[in-house]
Amino acid sequence: MAPNASETTSLVDKNKDEEENMRRLKGYQGWAFFVTFGGYFMAHFSRKCYSTVKQQLQTQAGYSPLILSEMDTVFMGTYAAGNIISGKLGDTFNPTTVLAIGLFGSGFCLFLINVSLWYDFVGFSMTLGNFFIIAVYFLFGFFQSTGGPVGTAVMGNWFCDKKSIENRGLIFGLWTCHQYCGDVTAAICTAMVLGAGLPYWWALLIPALTNFGWGFLTMRLIADPADIGIITPEVRIRMEKLAAKRAEQGDHIQDEGPAPITYANALKIPMVAQYAFAFGFFKLTNYVLFFWLPYFLGKHFDPVTANLIASLYSVGMMPGGIIVGYVSDLFGGRRASVIGTFMGLLFVFLFIFSKNSESLTAIPLLVMLGIMGILVGGPNNIITSAVAADLASHPSVRGNNKSLGTVTGLINGCGAITASIGLLAVGPLQAAFGWSSVWLFLMACTFTGTALMGTKIRDELFPAPAGYAEVEANLAV
């Protein structure tokens, strides 16, 4: 039977509504990308600026290597807890507010560190100086933790159309360049400050000011398309679930919006726990290099050269996420297999470093650190973005866009806990056995993390006989 006029009109109106929703969704995606990109850029700009002046904090400010190591550990501990908490806060409250608080708080902590340097707290009292800077860095870790899980959740809210999901790896691979752009900018900023003969504390004051500025910009961000009446696929699924529930229980059932997922239910999503533990070892490898490369290179080169060489590691990390994301998209979301390949190659480079790091000249170091940046950056970028979005799209939580922040926070937080514990070994290792022992330690971390993903890699490469739909469901996570 041909549709009557009213049915045809209804269908046309529905199509027009969907086109308008898609137009509005696509129109805001670029701005959401830009603001969240900049927010996490500021976080890494802040962190890296501290690590680039470690040598000056030791030689000019009077902080001991032990205190600098403890600062790293305290930061990673509070950053880990903060990720888990921030992800949940972003799913429970307005994500824009959580992101802005993180930026304002980070800027304030850096300003307080500058105050301690200007007034020479260590010179006045070693105990006071050490306690103050560790206490500030304790808070700094919490504020820094908002950018990852909450920013990823906002990205997931806006990039939810079919085309974006098909290209999720590439989109998030490009987006996660924020952290490495921040790292490179910090290294260049410090090199310019030192090269111009300015006091080294300017390398901490500049990111403090830029964090405040970006915080005000972030406050204007719309975190969820539904907040401005855009009906996304996730909202449509929720509406369908509500309609089915009303059909069973009556029209008195009200739409209270998506409820935030609990930690227990998030951990029940297949592969969340495995990825969280595997990512911990990958994150430890990254953060040892992130925190300690400028310090290590500063033993062999002048501060400006050391920071410029170290920046090549961050430069290499940028295309890593794009490559892993794009290739995994091409192979239907088989991200674990691509990550495993990158980690295997990194193992080889770390072995070479363990044998020759003390004797390498600038040019070989530039080449090796650039390649190692690609191999480390790809897996780290994708696990906490595209993989987390895949996990949060599991059928058990479809129609609930209040899960991505919690899932991302759990993965990033568990990873940071592992990294904070592992960082305790770096100082004693390099002091007792030299830097070759640190590279061997990172080799062990790389192997362990890859081994934890072994079952997923096997399932991707050799899927068990099943129906096409079941295989696709398995690959989705």
CSV table of C-alpha atoms in Angstrom, one decimal:
chain,number,residue,atom,x,y,z
A,1,MET,CA,0.0,0.0,0.0
A,2,ALA,CA,1.4,3.4,-1.0
A,3,PRO,CA,2.0,5.8,1.9
A,4,ASN,CA,-0.7,8.5,2.4
A,5,ALA,CA,0.0,12.2,2.3
A,6,SER,CA,0.4,12.6,6.0
A,7,GLU,CA,2.9,9.7,6.2
A,8,THR,CA,4.9,11.2,3.4
A,9,THR,CA,5.0,14.6,5.0
A,10,SER,CA,6.0,13.1,8.3
A,11,LEU,CA,8.9,11.2,6.6
A,12,VAL,CA,10.0,14.3,4.8
A,13,ASP,CA,10.0,16.3,8.0
A,14,LYS,CA,11.9,13.6,9.8
A,15,ASN,CA,14.6,13.6,7.1
A,16,LYS,CA,14.8,17.4,7.2
A,17,ASP,CA,15.2,17.2,11.0
A,18,GLU,CA,18.0,14.6,10.7
A,19,GLU,CA,19.8,16.7,8.0
A,20,GLU,CA,19.5,19.8,10.2
A,21,ASN,CA,20.8,17.9,13.3
A,22,MET,CA,23.7,16.6,11.2
A,23,ARG,CA,24.5,20.1,9.8
A,24,ARG,CA,24.6,21.6,13.3
A,25,LEU,CA,26.6,18.7,14.6
A,26,LYS,CA,29.2,18.9,11.9
A,27,GLY,CA,29.3,22.7,12.2
A,28,TYR,CA,30.4,22.6,15.8
A,29,GLN,CA,32.8,19.7,15.6
A,30,GLY,CA,35.8,21.9,14.5
A,31,TRP,CA,35.3,24.2,17.5
A,32,ALA,CA,35.0,21.4,20.0
A,33,PHE,CA,38.1,19.8,18.5
A,34,PHE,CA,40.0,23.1,18.8
A,35,VAL,CA,39.1,24.0,22.3
A,36,THR,CA,39.6,20.5,23.8
A,37,PHE,CA,42.9,20.2,21.8
A,38,GLY,CA,44.1,23.5,23.3
A,39,GLY,CA,43.1,22.5,26.8
A,40,TYR,CA,45.2,19.3,26.8
A,41,PHE,CA,48.0,21.2,24.9
A,42,MET,CA,48.1,23.6,27.9
A,43,ALA,CA,48.4,20.6,30.3
A,44,HIS,CA,51.4,19.2,28.6
A,45,PHE,CA,52.9,22.6,28.0
A,46,SER,CA,52.8,23.1,31.8
A,47,ARG,CA,54.2,19.7,32.7
A,48,LYS,CA,57.0,19.7,30.1
A,49,CYS,CA,58.2,23.2,31.1
A,50,TYR,CA,58.9,21.9,34.6
A,51,SER,CA,60.9,18.9,33.3
A,52,THR,CA,62.9,21.1,30.9
A,53,VAL,CA,64.3,23.2,33.8
A,54,LYS,CA,65.1,20.3,36.2
A,55,GLN,CA,68.8,20.9,35.9
A,56,GLN,CA,68.3,24.6,36.9
A,57,LEU,CA,66.1,23.6,39.8
A,58,GLN,CA,69.0,21.5,41.0
A,59,THR,CA,71.9,23.7,40.3
A,60,GLN,CA,70.4,27.2,40.8
A,61,ALA,CA,67.3,26.7,43.1
A,62,GLY,CA,69.0,24.1,45.3
A,63,TYR,CA,66.6,21.1,45.0
A,64,SER,CA,68.2,17.7,45.3
A,65,PRO,CA,67.8,14.9,42.7
A,66,LEU,CA,65.9,13.0,45.3
A,67,ILE,CA,63.3,15.8,45.7
A,68,LEU,CA,63.0,16.1,41.9
A,69,SER,CA,62.3,12.4,41.7
A,70,GLU,CA,59.8,12.6,44.6
A,71,MET,CA,58.0,15.4,42.8
A,72,ASP,CA,57.6,13.1,39.7
A,73,THR,CA,56.2,10.4,41.9
A,74,VAL,CA,53.9,12.6,43.8
A,75,PHE,CA,52.6,14.1,40.6
A,76,MET,CA,52.0,10.8,39.0
A,77,GLY,CA,50.2,9.5,42.2
A,78,THR,CA,47.8,12.4,42.3
A,79,TYR,CA,47.5,12.5,38.5
A,80,ALA,CA,46.4,8.8,38.7
A,81,ALA,CA,43.8,9.4,41.3
A,82,GLY,CA,42.7,12.6,39.6
A,83,ASN,CA,42.1,10.8,36.3
A,84,ILE,CA,39.8,8.3,37.9
A,85,ILE,CA,38.0,11.1,39.8
A,86,SER,CA,37.9,13.6,37.0
A,87,GLY,CA,36.5,11.1,34.5
A,88,LYS,CA,33.6,10.4,36.9
A,89,LEU,CA,33.1,14.2,37.6
A,90,GLY,CA,33.0,14.9,33.9
A,91,ASP,CA,30.3,12.3,33.4
A,92,THR,CA,28.4,13.6,36.4
A,93,PHE,CA,28.7,17.4,36.1
A,94,ASN,CA,29.2,19.9,33.3
A,95,PRO,CA,32.4,18.8,31.5
A,96,THR,CA,33.2,22.4,30.5
A,97,THR,CA,33.3,23.4,34.2
A,98,VAL,CA,35.6,20.5,35.1
A,99,LEU,CA,38.0,21.4,32.2
A,100,ALA,CA,38.1,25.1,33.2
A,101,ILE,CA,38.8,24.3,36.8
A,102,GLY,CA,41.7,22.1,35.8
A,103,LEU,CA,43.2,24.9,33.6
A,104,PHE,CA,42.8,27.6,36.3
A,105,GLY,CA,44.2,25.3,39.0
A,106,SER,CA,47.2,24.3,36.9
A,107,GLY,CA,48.0,27.9,36.2
A,108,PHE,CA,47.8,28.8,39.9
A,109,CYS,CA,50.1,25.9,40.9
A,110,LEU,CA,52.8,27.0,38.5
A,111,PHE,CA,52.5,30.6,39.8
A,112,LEU,CA,53.0,29.3,43.4
A,113,ILE,CA,56.1,27.5,42.3
A,114,ASN,CA,57.4,30.7,40.8
A,115,VAL,CA,56.7,32.4,44.1
A,116,SER,CA,58.8,29.8,45.9
A,117,LEU,CA,61.7,30.5,43.5
A,118,TRP,CA,61.4,34.3,43.6
A,119,TYR,CA,61.6,34.3,47.4
A,120,ASP,CA,64.1,31.4,47.7
A,121,PHE,CA,62.1,29.2,50.0
A,122,VAL,CA,64.9,26.6,49.9
A,123,GLY,CA,67.5,29.2,50.9
A,124,PHE,CA,65.3,30.3,53.8
A,125,SER,CA,64.6,26.7,55.0
A,126,MET,CA,65.4,23.5,53.1
A,127,THR,CA,62.5,21.8,54.8
A,128,LEU,CA,60.1,24.5,54.0
A,129,GLY,CA,61.2,24.7,50.3
A,130,ASN,CA,61.0,21.0,49.8
A,131,PHE,CA,57.7,20.6,51.5
A,132,PHE,CA,56.1,23.6,49.7
A,133,ILE,CA,57.1,22.5,46.2
A,134,ILE,CA,56.0,18.9,46.8
A,135,ALA,CA,52.7,20.1,48.2
A,136,VAL,CA,52.1,22.3,45.2
A,137,TYR,CA,53.0,19.5,42.8
A,138,PHE,CA,50.6,17.2,44.8
A,139,LEU,CA,47.7,19.6,43.9
A,140,PHE,CA,49.1,20.2,40.4
A,141,GLY,CA,48.6,16.5,39.6
A,142,PHE,CA,44.9,16.7,40.4
A,143,PHE,CA,44.3,19.7,38.2
A,144,GLN,CA,46.3,18.3,35.3
A,145,SER,CA,44.2,15.2,35.3
A,146,THR,CA,41.1,16.8,33.9
A,147,GLY,CA,42.2,17.2,30.3
A,148,GLY,CA,42.5,13.6,29.3
A,149,PRO,CA,39.2,11.8,30.4
A,150,VAL,CA,37.0,14.9,30.3
A,151,GLY,CA,38.3,16.2,27.0
A,152,THR,CA,38.0,12.7,25.4
A,153,ALA,CA,34.4,12.6,26.6
A,154,VAL,CA,33.6,15.9,25.0
A,155,MET,CA,35.2,14.7,21.8
A,156,GLY,CA,33.2,11.5,22.0
A,157,ASN,CA,30.0,13.5,22.4
A,158,TRP,CA,30.5,15.6,19.3
A,159,PHE,CA,32.2,13.0,17.0
A,160,CYS,CA,29.4,10.5,17.2
A,161,ASP,CA,28.0,10.4,13.6
A,162,LYS,CA,28.6,7.3,11.4
A,163,LYS,CA,31.4,8.8,9.4
A,164,SER,CA,33.3,10.0,12.5
A,165,ILE,CA,33.0,6.5,14.1
A,166,GLU,CA,34.4,4.9,10.9
A,167,ASN,CA,37.4,7.2,11.1
A,168,ARG,CA,37.6,7.3,14.9
A,169,GLY,CA,41.3,6.2,14.9
A,170,LEU,CA,42.4,8.9,12.6
A,171,ILE,CA,40.3,11.6,14.2
A,172,PHE,CA,41.6,10.8,17.7
A,173,GLY,CA,45.1,10.2,16.4
A,174,LEU,CA,45.1,13.8,15.1
A,175,TRP,CA,43.5,15.1,18.3
A,176,THR,CA,46.0,13.5,20.6
A,177,CYS,CA,48.8,15.4,18.9
A,178,HIS,CA,47.8,18.1,21.5
A,179,GLN,CA,50.1,16.6,24.1
A,180,TYR,CA,53.1,16.4,21.9
A,181,CYS,CA,52.5,19.9,20.4
A,182,GLY,CA,52.6,21.0,24.1
A,183,ASP,CA,55.8,19.1,24.8
A,184,VAL,CA,57.6,20.5,21.8
A,185,THR,CA,56.3,24.1,22.5
A,186,ALA,CA,57.6,23.8,26.1
A,187,ALA,CA,61.0,22.6,25.0
A,188,ILE,CA,61.3,25.4,22.4
A,189,CYS,CA,59.9,27.9,25.0
A,190,THR,CA,62.6,26.9,27.5
A,191,ALA,CA,65.3,27.0,24.9
A,192,MET,CA,64.3,30.5,23.9
A,193,VAL,CA,64.1,31.7,27.5
A,194,LEU,CA,67.6,30.3,28.3
A,195,GLY,CA,69.0,31.4,25.0
A,196,ALA,CA,67.8,34.9,25.6
A,197,GLY,CA,69.5,35.0,28.9
A,198,LEU,CA,66.3,35.4,30.9
A,199,PRO,CA,65.9,33.8,34.3
A,200,TYR,CA,64.8,30.2,34.0
A,201,TRP,CA,61.6,30.7,36.0
A,202,TRP,CA,60.1,32.4,33.0
A,203,ALA,CA,59.7,28.9,31.5
A,204,LEU,CA,57.3,28.3,34.4
A,205,LEU,CA,55.5,31.6,34.4
A,206,ILE,CA,54.6,31.6,30.7
A,207,PRO,CA,52.5,28.4,30.9
A,208,ALA,CA,50.9,29.6,34.1
A,209,LEU,CA,49.6,32.7,32.2
A,210,THR,CA,48.5,30.7,29.1
A,211,ASN,CA,46.6,28.2,31.3
A,212,PHE,CA,44.5,31.1,32.8
A,213,GLY,CA,43.8,32.4,29.3
A,214,TRP,CA,42.6,29.1,27.9
A,215,GLY,CA,40.5,28.4,31.0
A,216,PHE,CA,38.4,31.5,30.1
A,217,LEU,CA,38.0,30.3,26.5
A,218,THR,CA,37.0,26.8,27.7
A,219,MET,CA,34.2,28.1,29.8
A,220,ARG,CA,32.4,29.0,26.6
A,221,LEU,CA,32.5,25.4,25.2
A,222,ILE,CA,29.3,23.5,24.7
A,223,ALA,CA,30.1,20.0,26.0
A,224,ASP,CA,27.2,18.0,24.6
A,225,PRO,CA,25.2,18.4,21.4
A,226,ALA,CA,22.0,17.5,23.4
A,227,ASP,CA,22.5,20.7,25.4
A,228,ILE,CA,21.6,22.7,22.4
A,229,GLY,CA,18.9,20.4,21.1
A,230,ILE,CA,20.9,18.3,18.6
A,231,ILE,CA,19.5,14.8,18.4
A,232,THR,CA,22.6,12.5,18.0
A,233,PRO,CA,22.6,8.8,17.4
A,234,GLU,CA,23.3,8.2,21.1
A,235,VAL,CA,20.3,10.4,22.1
A,236,ARG,CA,18.1,8.6,19.6
A,237,ILE,CA,19.1,5.2,21.1
A,238,ARG,CA,18.2,6.6,24.5
A,239,MET,CA,14.8,7.8,23.3
A,240,GLU,CA,14.1,4.4,21.8
A,241,LYS,CA,15.0,2.7,25.1
A,242,LEU,CA,12.7,5.1,26.9
A,243,ALA,CA,9.9,4.4,24.5
A,244,ALA,CA,10.3,0.6,25.0
A,245,LYS,CA,10.4,1.1,28.8
A,246,ARG,CA,7.2,3.2,28.7
A,247,ALA,CA,5.5,0.5,26.6
A,248,GLU,CA,6.3,-2.0,29.3
A,249,GLN,CA,5.8,0.1,32.5
A,250,GLY,CA,3.5,2.9,31.4
A,251,ASP,CA,3.7,6.5,30.3
A,252,HIS,CA,4.6,7.7,33.8
A,253,ILE,CA,8.3,6.8,33.2
A,254,GLN,CA,10.2,10.1,32.8
A,255,ASP,CA,13.3,10.8,30.8
A,256,GLU,CA,15.9,11.8,33.4
A,257,GLY,CA,18.7,11.9,30.9
A,258,PRO,CA,21.7,9.4,30.8
A,259,ALA,CA,22.8,8.3,34.2
A,260,PRO,CA,26.6,8.3,34.7
A,261,ILE,CA,28.1,4.8,34.7
A,262,THR,CA,29.5,3.4,37.9
A,263,TYR,CA,33.1,2.3,38.3
A,264,ALA,CA,32.0,-1.3,38.8
A,265,ASN,CA,30.0,-1.4,35.6
A,266,ALA,CA,32.7,0.3,33.7
A,267,LEU,CA,35.2,-2.4,34.7
A,268,LYS,CA,32.7,-5.0,33.5
A,269,ILE,CA,32.9,-3.7,30.0
A,270,PRO,CA,35.1,-6.3,28.1
A,271,MET,CA,38.8,-5.4,27.9
A,272,VAL,CA,38.7,-2.3,30.1
A,273,ALA,CA,40.7,-3.9,32.9
A,274,GLN,CA,43.2,-5.5,30.4
A,275,TYR,CA,43.8,-2.3,28.6
A,276,ALA,CA,44.2,-0.4,31.8
A,277,PHE,CA,47.0,-2.6,33.1
A,278,ALA,CA,48.7,-2.9,29.7
A,279,PHE,CA,48.6,0.9,29.3
A,280,GLY,CA,50.2,1.3,32.7
A,281,PHE,CA,53.5,-0.2,31.4
A,282,PHE,CA,53.4,1.8,28.2
A,283,LYS,CA,52.7,5.0,30.1
A,284,LEU,CA,55.6,4.2,32.4
A,285,THR,CA,57.9,3.9,29.4
A,286,ASN,CA,56.7,7.2,28.1
A,287,TYR,CA,56.9,9.1,31.3
A,288,VAL,CA,60.4,7.9,32.1
A,289,LEU,CA,61.5,9.4,28.8
A,290,PHE,CA,59.2,12.4,29.2
A,291,PHE,CA,60.5,13.4,32.7
A,292,TRP,CA,64.1,12.3,32.4
A,293,LEU,CA,65.3,12.8,28.8
A,294,PRO,CA,66.3,16.5,29.3
A,295,TYR,CA,68.1,15.6,32.6
A,296,PHE,CA,70.0,12.7,30.9
A,297,LEU,CA,70.9,14.7,27.9
A,298,GLY,CA,71.9,17.6,30.1
A,299,LYS,CA,74.8,15.5,31.3
A,300,HIS,CA,76.3,15.4,27.8
A,301,PHE,CA,75.1,18.7,26.2
A,302,ASP,CA,74.5,22.3,27.1
A,303,PRO,CA,70.9,23.0,28.4
A,304,VAL,CA,69.7,24.6,25.1
A,305,THR,CA,71.0,21.7,22.9
A,306,ALA,CA,69.7,19.1,25.4
A,307,ASN,CA,66.2,20.5,25.3
A,308,LEU,CA,66.2,20.8,21.5
A,309,ILE,CA,67.3,17.1,21.1
A,310,ALA,CA,64.8,16.0,23.7
A,311,SER,CA,62.0,17.8,21.7
A,312,LEU,CA,62.6,15.3,18.8
A,313,TYR,CA,61.1,12.6,21.0
A,314,SER,CA,57.9,14.6,21.3
A,315,VAL,CA,58.0,15.5,17.6
A,316,GLY,CA,58.1,11.8,16.8
A,317,MET,CA,55.2,11.0,19.1
A,318,MET,CA,52.8,13.2,17.0
A,319,PRO,CA,52.6,11.0,13.8
A,320,GLY,CA,52.6,7.8,15.9
A,321,GLY,CA,49.0,8.2,17.0
A,322,ILE,CA,47.9,9.2,13.5
A,323,ILE,CA,49.6,6.2,12.0
A,324,VAL,CA,48.2,3.7,14.5
A,325,GLY,CA,44.7,5.3,14.3
A,326,TYR,CA,44.6,5.3,10.5
A,327,VAL,CA,46.0,1.8,10.1
A,328,SER,CA,43.7,0.4,12.7
A,329,ASP,CA,40.7,2.0,10.9
A,330,LEU,CA,41.8,0.4,7.7
A,331,PHE,CA,41.8,-3.0,9.4
A,332,GLY,CA,38.4,-2.7,11.0
A,333,GLY,CA,39.4,-1.5,14.4
A,334,ARG,CA,42.1,-4.1,15.1
A,335,ARG,CA,44.0,-1.7,17.3
A,336,ALA,CA,45.7,-4.2,19.6
A,337,SER,CA,47.6,-5.9,16.8
A,338,VAL,CA,48.9,-2.6,15.5
A,339,ILE,CA,49.9,-1.5,19.0
A,340,GLY,CA,51.7,-4.8,19.5
A,341,THR,CA,53.7,-4.3,16.4
A,342,PHE,CA,54.8,-0.9,17.5
A,343,MET,CA,55.8,-2.1,20.9
A,344,GLY,CA,57.9,-4.9,19.4
A,345,LEU,CA,59.9,-2.4,17.3
A,346,LEU,CA,60.3,-0.2,20.4
A,347,PHE,CA,61.8,-3.1,22.3
A,348,VAL,CA,64.6,-3.3,19.7
A,349,PHE,CA,65.4,0.4,19.9
A,350,LEU,CA,65.5,0.3,23.7
A,351,PHE,CA,68.0,-2.5,23.4
A,352,ILE,CA,70.2,-0.4,21.1
A,353,PHE,CA,69.9,2.5,23.5
A,354,SER,CA,71.0,0.3,26.5
A,355,LYS,CA,74.2,-0.5,24.7
A,356,ASN,CA,75.1,2.9,23.2
A,357,SER,CA,73.2,5.7,24.9
A,358,GLU,CA,76.3,7.1,26.7
A,359,SER,CA,78.3,7.3,23.5
A,360,LEU,CA,75.8,8.5,20.9
A,361,THR,CA,76.4,11.9,19.3
A,362,ALA,CA,73.7,14.5,18.5
A,363,ILE,CA,72.7,13.3,15.1
A,364,PRO,CA,72.1,9.6,15.9
A,365,LEU,CA,70.3,10.7,19.0
A,366,LEU,CA,68.0,12.9,17.0
A,367,VAL,CA,67.1,10.1,14.6
A,368,MET,CA,66.6,7.4,17.3
A,369,LEU,CA,64.5,9.7,19.6
A,370,GLY,CA,62.3,10.7,16.7
A,371,ILE,CA,61.6,7.0,15.8
A,372,MET,CA,61.2,6.0,19.4
A,373,GLY,CA,58.7,8.9,19.8
A,374,ILE,CA,56.6,7.4,16.9
A,375,LEU,CA,56.7,3.9,18.5
A,376,VAL,CA,55.8,5.1,22.0
A,377,GLY,CA,53.3,7.8,20.9
A,378,GLY,CA,51.1,5.7,18.7
A,379,PRO,CA,50.0,3.2,21.3
A,380,ASN,CA,49.7,5.8,24.2
A,381,ASN,CA,47.6,8.1,22.0
A,382,ILE,CA,45.2,5.5,20.7
A,383,ILE,CA,44.6,3.5,23.9
A,384,THR,CA,43.4,6.6,25.8
A,385,SER,CA,41.3,8.0,23.0
A,386,ALA,CA,40.0,5.8,20.1
A,387,VAL,CA,40.3,2.5,22.1
A,388,ALA,CA,38.5,4.1,25.1
A,389,ALA,CA,35.8,5.4,22.8
A,390,ASP,CA,35.5,1.9,21.3
A,391,LEU,CA,35.1,0.4,24.8
A,392,ALA,CA,32.5,3.0,25.8
A,393,SER,CA,30.5,2.1,22.7
A,394,HIS,CA,30.0,-1.5,23.8
A,395,PRO,CA,26.4,-2.6,23.4
A,396,SER,CA,25.9,-2.8,27.2
A,397,VAL,CA,26.3,1.0,27.4
A,398,ARG,CA,25.0,2.2,24.1
A,399,GLY,CA,22.6,5.1,24.5
A,400,ASN,CA,24.5,6.3,27.6
A,401,ASN,CA,27.0,9.0,26.6
A,402,LYS,CA,28.0,9.4,30.3
A,403,SER,CA,30.4,6.5,30.2
A,404,LEU,CA,33.4,7.6,28.1
A,405,GLY,CA,34.9,9.9,30.7
A,406,THR,CA,34.8,7.2,33.4
A,407,VAL,CA,36.2,4.6,31.1
A,408,THR,CA,39.0,6.9,29.9
A,409,GLY,CA,39.7,8.0,33.5
A,410,LEU,CA,40.0,4.4,34.6
A,411,ILE,CA,42.5,3.5,31.8
A,412,ASN,CA,44.5,6.6,32.3
A,413,GLY,CA,44.4,6.5,36.0
A,414,CYS,CA,45.4,2.9,36.4
A,415,GLY,CA,48.2,3.6,33.9
A,416,ALA,CA,49.4,6.6,35.9
A,417,ILE,CA,49.4,4.5,39.1
A,418,THR,CA,51.7,2.0,37.5
A,419,ALA,CA,53.9,4.8,36.1
A,420,SER,CA,54.1,6.6,39.5
A,421,ILE,CA,55.3,3.4,41.2
A,422,GLY,CA,57.7,2.6,38.4
A,423,LEU,CA,59.2,6.1,38.4
A,424,LEU,CA,60.5,5.4,41.9
A,425,ALA,CA,63.0,3.0,40.4
A,426,VAL,CA,64.6,5.4,37.9
A,427,GLY,CA,66.7,7.5,40.3
A,428,PRO,CA,68.1,4.6,42.3
A,429,LEU,CA,68.7,2.6,39.1
A,430,GLN,CA,70.7,5.3,37.2
A,431,ALA,CA,72.6,6.1,40.4
A,432,ALA,CA,73.6,2.5,41.1
A,433,PHE,CA,74.0,1.0,37.7
A,434,GLY,CA,74.1,3.8,35.2
A,435,TRP,CA,71.6,4.8,32.4
A,436,SER,CA,71.9,1.4,30.6
A,437,SER,CA,70.0,-0.2,33.5
A,438,VAL,CA,67.2,2.3,32.9
A,439,TRP,CA,66.8,1.4,29.3
A,440,LEU,CA,66.8,-2.4,30.2
A,441,PHE,CA,64.0,-1.5,32.8
A,442,LEU,CA,62.0,0.1,30.0
A,443,MET,CA,62.5,-3.0,27.8
A,444,ALA,CA,60.9,-5.1,30.6
A,445,CYS,CA,58.0,-2.7,30.8
A,446,THR,CA,57.4,-2.8,27.1
A,447,PHE,CA,57.4,-6.6,27.0
A,448,THR,CA,55.1,-6.9,30.0
A,449,GLY,CA,52.5,-4.4,28.6
A,450,THR,CA,52.5,-6.2,25.2
A,451,ALA,CA,52.1,-9.6,26.9
A,452,LEU,CA,49.0,-8.3,28.8
A,453,MET,CA,47.4,-7.6,25.5
A,454,GLY,CA,48.4,-11.0,24.1
A,455,THR,CA,44.9,-12.6,24.3
A,456,LYS,CA,43.3,-9.6,22.4
A,457,ILE,CA,46.1,-9.7,19.8
A,458,ARG,CA,45.5,-13.4,19.3
A,459,ASP,CA,41.7,-12.9,19.0
A,460,GLU,CA,42.2,-10.2,16.4
A,461,LEU,CA,44.7,-12.2,14.3
A,462,PHE,CA,43.0,-15.6,14.7
A,463,PRO,CA,39.3,-15.0,15.5
A,464,ALA,CA,37.3,-18.0,16.7
A,465,PRO,CA,34.7,-19.3,14.3
A,466,ALA,CA,31.6,-17.2,14.7
A,467,GLY,CA,28.9,-15.4,12.9
A,468,TYR,CA,29.9,-12.2,11.1
A,469,ALA,CA,28.0,-10.0,13.6
A,470,GLU,CA,29.7,-11.6,16.6
A,471,VAL,CA,33.2,-11.1,15.1
A,472,GLU,CA,32.4,-7.5,14.5
A,473,ALA,CA,31.1,-7.0,18.0
A,474,ASN,CA,34.3,-8.6,19.4
A,475,LEU,CA,36.5,-6.4,17.3
A,476,ALA,CA,34.7,-3.3,18.5
A,477,VAL,CA,36.4,-3.6,21.8
